[in-house]
JSON list of C-alpha atoms in Angstrom, two decimals:
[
{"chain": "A", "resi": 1, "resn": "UNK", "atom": "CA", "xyz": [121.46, 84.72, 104.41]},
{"chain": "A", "resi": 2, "resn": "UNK", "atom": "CA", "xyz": [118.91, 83.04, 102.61]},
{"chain": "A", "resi": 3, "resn": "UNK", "atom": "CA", "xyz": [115.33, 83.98, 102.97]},
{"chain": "A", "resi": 4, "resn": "UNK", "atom": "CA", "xyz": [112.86, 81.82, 104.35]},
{"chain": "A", "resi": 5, "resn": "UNK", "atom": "CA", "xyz": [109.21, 81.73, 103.34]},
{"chain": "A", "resi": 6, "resn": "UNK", "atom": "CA", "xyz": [108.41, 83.30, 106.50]},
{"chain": "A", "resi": 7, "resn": "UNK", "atom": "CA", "xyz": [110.49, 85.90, 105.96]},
{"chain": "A", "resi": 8, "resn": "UNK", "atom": "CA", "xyz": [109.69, 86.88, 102.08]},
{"chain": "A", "resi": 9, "resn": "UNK", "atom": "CA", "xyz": [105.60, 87.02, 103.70]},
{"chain": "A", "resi": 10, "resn": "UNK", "atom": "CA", "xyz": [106.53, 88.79, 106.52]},
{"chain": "A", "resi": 11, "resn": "UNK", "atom": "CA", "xyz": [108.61, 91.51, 104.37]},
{"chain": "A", "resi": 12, "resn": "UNK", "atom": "CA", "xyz": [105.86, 91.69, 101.77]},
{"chain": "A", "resi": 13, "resn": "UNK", "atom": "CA", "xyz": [103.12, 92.18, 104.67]},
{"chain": "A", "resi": 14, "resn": "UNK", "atom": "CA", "xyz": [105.09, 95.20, 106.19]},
{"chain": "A", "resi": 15, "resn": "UNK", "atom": "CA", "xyz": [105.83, 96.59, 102.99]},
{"chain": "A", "resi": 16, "resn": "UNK", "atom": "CA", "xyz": [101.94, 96.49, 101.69]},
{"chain": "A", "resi": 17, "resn": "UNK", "atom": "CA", "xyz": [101.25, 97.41, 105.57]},
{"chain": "A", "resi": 18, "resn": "UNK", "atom": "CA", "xyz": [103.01, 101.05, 104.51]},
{"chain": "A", "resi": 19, "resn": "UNK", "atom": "CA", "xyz": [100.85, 101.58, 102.11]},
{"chain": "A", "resi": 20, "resn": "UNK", "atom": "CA", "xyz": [97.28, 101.17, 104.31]},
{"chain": "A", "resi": 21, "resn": "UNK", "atom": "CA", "xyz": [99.05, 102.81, 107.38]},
{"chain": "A", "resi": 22, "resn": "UNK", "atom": "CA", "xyz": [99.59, 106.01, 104.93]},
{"chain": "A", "resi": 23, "resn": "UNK", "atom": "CA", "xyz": [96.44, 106.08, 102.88]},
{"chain": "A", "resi": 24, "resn": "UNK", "atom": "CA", "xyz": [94.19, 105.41, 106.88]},
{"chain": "A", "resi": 25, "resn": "UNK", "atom": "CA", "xyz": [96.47, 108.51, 107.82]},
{"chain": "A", "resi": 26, "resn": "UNK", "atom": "CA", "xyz": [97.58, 106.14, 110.77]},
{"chain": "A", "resi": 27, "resn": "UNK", "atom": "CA", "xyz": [101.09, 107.35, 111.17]},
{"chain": "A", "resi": 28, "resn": "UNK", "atom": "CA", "xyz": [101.41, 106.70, 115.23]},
{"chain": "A", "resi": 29, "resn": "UNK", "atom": "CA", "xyz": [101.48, 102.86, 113.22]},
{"chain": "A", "resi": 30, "resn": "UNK", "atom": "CA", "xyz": [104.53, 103.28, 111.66]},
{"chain": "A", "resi": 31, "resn": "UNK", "atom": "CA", "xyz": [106.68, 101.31, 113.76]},
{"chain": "A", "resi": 32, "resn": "UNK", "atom": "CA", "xyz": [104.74, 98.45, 112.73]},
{"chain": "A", "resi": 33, "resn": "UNK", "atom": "CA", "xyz": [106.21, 98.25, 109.26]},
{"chain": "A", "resi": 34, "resn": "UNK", "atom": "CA", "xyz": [109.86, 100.46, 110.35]},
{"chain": "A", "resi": 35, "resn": "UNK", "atom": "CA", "xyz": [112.47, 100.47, 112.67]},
{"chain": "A", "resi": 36, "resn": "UNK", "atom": "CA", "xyz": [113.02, 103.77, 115.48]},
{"chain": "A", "resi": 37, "resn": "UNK", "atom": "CA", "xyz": [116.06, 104.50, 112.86]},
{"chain": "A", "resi": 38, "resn": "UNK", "atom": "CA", "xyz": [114.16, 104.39, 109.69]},
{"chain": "A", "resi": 39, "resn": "UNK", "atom": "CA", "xyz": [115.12, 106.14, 106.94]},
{"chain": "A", "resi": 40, "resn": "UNK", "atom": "CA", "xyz": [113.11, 107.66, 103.82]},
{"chain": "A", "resi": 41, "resn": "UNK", "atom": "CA", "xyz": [115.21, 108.91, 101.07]},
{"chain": "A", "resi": 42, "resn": "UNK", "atom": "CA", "xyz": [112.64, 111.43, 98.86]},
{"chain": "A", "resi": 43, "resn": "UNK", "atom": "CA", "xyz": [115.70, 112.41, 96.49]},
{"chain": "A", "resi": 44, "resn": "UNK", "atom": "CA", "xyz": [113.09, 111.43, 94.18]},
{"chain": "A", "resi": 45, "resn": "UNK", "atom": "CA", "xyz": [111.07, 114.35, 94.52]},
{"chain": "A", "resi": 46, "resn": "UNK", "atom": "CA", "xyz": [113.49, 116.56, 95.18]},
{"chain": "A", "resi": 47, "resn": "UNK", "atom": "CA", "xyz": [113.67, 116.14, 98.51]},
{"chain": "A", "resi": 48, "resn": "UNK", "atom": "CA", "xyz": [116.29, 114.96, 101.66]},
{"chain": "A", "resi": 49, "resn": "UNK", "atom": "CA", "xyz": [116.76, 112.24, 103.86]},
{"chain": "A", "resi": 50, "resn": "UNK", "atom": "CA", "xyz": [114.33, 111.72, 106.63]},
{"chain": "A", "resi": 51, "resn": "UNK", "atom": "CA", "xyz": [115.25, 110.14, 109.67]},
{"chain": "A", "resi": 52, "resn": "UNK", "atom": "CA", "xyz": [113.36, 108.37, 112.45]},
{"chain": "A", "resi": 53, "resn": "UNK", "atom": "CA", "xyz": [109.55, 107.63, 112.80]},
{"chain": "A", "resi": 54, "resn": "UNK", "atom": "CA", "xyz": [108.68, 111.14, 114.05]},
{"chain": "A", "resi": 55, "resn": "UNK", "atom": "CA", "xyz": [110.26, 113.09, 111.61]},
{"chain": "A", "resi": 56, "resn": "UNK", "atom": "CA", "xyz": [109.24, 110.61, 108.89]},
{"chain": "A", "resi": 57, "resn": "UNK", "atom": "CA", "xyz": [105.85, 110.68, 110.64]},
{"chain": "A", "resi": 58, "resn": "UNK", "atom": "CA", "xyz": [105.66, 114.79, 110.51]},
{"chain": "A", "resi": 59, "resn": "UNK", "atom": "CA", "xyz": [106.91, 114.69, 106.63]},
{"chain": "A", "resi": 60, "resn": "UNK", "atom": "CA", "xyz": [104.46, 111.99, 105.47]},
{"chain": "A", "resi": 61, "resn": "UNK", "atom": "CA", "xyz": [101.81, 114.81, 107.23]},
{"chain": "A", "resi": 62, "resn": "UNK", "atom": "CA", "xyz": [102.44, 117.26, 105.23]},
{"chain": "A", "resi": 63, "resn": "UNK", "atom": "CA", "xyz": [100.03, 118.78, 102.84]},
{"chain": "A", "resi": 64, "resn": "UNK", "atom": "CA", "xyz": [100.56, 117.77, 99.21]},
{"chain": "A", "resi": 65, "resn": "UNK", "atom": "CA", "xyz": [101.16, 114.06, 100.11]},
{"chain": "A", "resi": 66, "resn": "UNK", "atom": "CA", "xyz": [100.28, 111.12, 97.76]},
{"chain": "A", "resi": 67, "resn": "UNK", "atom": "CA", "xyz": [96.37, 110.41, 97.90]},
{"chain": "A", "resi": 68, "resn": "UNK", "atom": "CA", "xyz": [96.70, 106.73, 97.55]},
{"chain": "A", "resi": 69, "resn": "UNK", "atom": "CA", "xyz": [99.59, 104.27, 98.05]},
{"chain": "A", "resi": 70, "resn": "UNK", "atom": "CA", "xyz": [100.28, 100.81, 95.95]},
{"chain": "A", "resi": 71, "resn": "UNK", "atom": "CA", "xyz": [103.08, 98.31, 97.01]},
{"chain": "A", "resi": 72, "resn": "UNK", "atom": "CA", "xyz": [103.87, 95.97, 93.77]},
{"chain": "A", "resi": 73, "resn": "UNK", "atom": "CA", "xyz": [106.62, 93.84, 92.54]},
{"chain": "A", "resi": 74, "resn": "UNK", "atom": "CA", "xyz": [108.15, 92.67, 96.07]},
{"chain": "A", "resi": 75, "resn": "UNK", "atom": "CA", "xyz": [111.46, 90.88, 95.80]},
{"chain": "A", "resi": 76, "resn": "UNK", "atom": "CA", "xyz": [113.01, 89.47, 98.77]},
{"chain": "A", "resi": 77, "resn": "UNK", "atom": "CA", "xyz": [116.44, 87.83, 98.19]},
{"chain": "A", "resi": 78, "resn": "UNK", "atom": "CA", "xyz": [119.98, 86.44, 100.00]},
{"chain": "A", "resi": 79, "resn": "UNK", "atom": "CA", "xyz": [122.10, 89.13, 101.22]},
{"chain": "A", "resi": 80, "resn": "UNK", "atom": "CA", "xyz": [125.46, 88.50, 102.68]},
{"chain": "A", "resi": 81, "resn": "UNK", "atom": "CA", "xyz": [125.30, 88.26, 106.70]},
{"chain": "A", "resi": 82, "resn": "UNK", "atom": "CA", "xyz": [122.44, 87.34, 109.19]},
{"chain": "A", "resi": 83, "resn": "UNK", "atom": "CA", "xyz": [120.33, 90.04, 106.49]},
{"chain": "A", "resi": 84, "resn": "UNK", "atom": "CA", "xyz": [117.88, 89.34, 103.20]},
{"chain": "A", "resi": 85, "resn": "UNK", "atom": "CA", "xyz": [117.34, 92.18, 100.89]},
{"chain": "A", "resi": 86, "resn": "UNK", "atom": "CA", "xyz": [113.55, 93.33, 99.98]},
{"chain": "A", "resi": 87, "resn": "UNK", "atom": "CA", "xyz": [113.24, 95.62, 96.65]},
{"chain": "A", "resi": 88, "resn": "UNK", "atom": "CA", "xyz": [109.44, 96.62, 95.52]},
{"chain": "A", "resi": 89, "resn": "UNK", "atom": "CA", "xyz": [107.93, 99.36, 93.65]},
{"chain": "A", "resi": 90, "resn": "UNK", "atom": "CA", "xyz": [105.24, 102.09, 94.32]},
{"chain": "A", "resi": 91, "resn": "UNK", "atom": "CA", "xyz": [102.88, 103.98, 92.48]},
{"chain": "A", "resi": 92, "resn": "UNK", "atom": "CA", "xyz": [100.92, 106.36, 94.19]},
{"chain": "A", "resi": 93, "resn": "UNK", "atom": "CA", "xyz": [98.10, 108.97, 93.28]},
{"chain": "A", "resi": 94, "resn": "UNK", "atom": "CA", "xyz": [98.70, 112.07, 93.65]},
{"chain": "A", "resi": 95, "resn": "UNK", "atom": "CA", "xyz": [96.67, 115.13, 93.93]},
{"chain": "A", "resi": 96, "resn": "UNK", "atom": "CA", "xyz": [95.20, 116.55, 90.05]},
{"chain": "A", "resi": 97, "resn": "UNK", "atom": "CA", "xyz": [95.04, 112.83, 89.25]},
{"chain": "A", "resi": 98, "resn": "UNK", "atom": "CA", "xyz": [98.74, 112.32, 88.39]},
{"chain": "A", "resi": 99, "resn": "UNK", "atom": "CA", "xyz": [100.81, 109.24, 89.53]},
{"chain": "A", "resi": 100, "resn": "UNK", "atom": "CA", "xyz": [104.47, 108.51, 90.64]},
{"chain": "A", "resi": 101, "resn": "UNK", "atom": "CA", "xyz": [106.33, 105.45, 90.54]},
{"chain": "A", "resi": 102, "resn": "UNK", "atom": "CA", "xyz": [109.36, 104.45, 93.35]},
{"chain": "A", "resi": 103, "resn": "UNK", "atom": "CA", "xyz": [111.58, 102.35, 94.15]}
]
């Protein structure tokens, strides 16, 4: 499917909607930006899959947590099926002023 306009805004406003929902510690917003099935994948940081907006919810509420979340570079794009694709990066601050980068 091809992606309308209203789609690619509506993907890039959930997507930057992550990042103010974590950095206002609002996590009980989550499903405003996820699905009940969500998924976050922190292989990047050593970590495992997290699934559903509870668990994901408890994780993200963990000490150690990024102090500040970016959403850049959104791509939204055809996918095969009724589906688009959205790809964006991530930088976030972390605590002793080093940053990490996602995908």
């Amino acid at each position: 499917m091809k992606p309308t306009h209203d789609d690619t805004v509506e993907i890039g406003r959930a997507l930057a909607l992550w990042a103010h929902i974590m950095d206002d510690h609002e996590l009980d917003r989550l499903g405003e930006c996820l699905t009940e099935d969500a998924v976050w994948d922190g292989s990047v940081f050593g970590g495992d899959l997290v699934v559903g907006l509870d668990a994901i919810a408890t994780f993200m509420n963990a000490p150690g947590h990024a102090k500040a979340h970016h959403t850049t570079n959104i791509v939204v794009s055809e996918s095969p099926g009724d589906e688009v694709r959205a790809r964006s990066k991530g930088l976030s601050l972390l605590e002793g002023g080093g940053v990490a980068s996602v995908v």
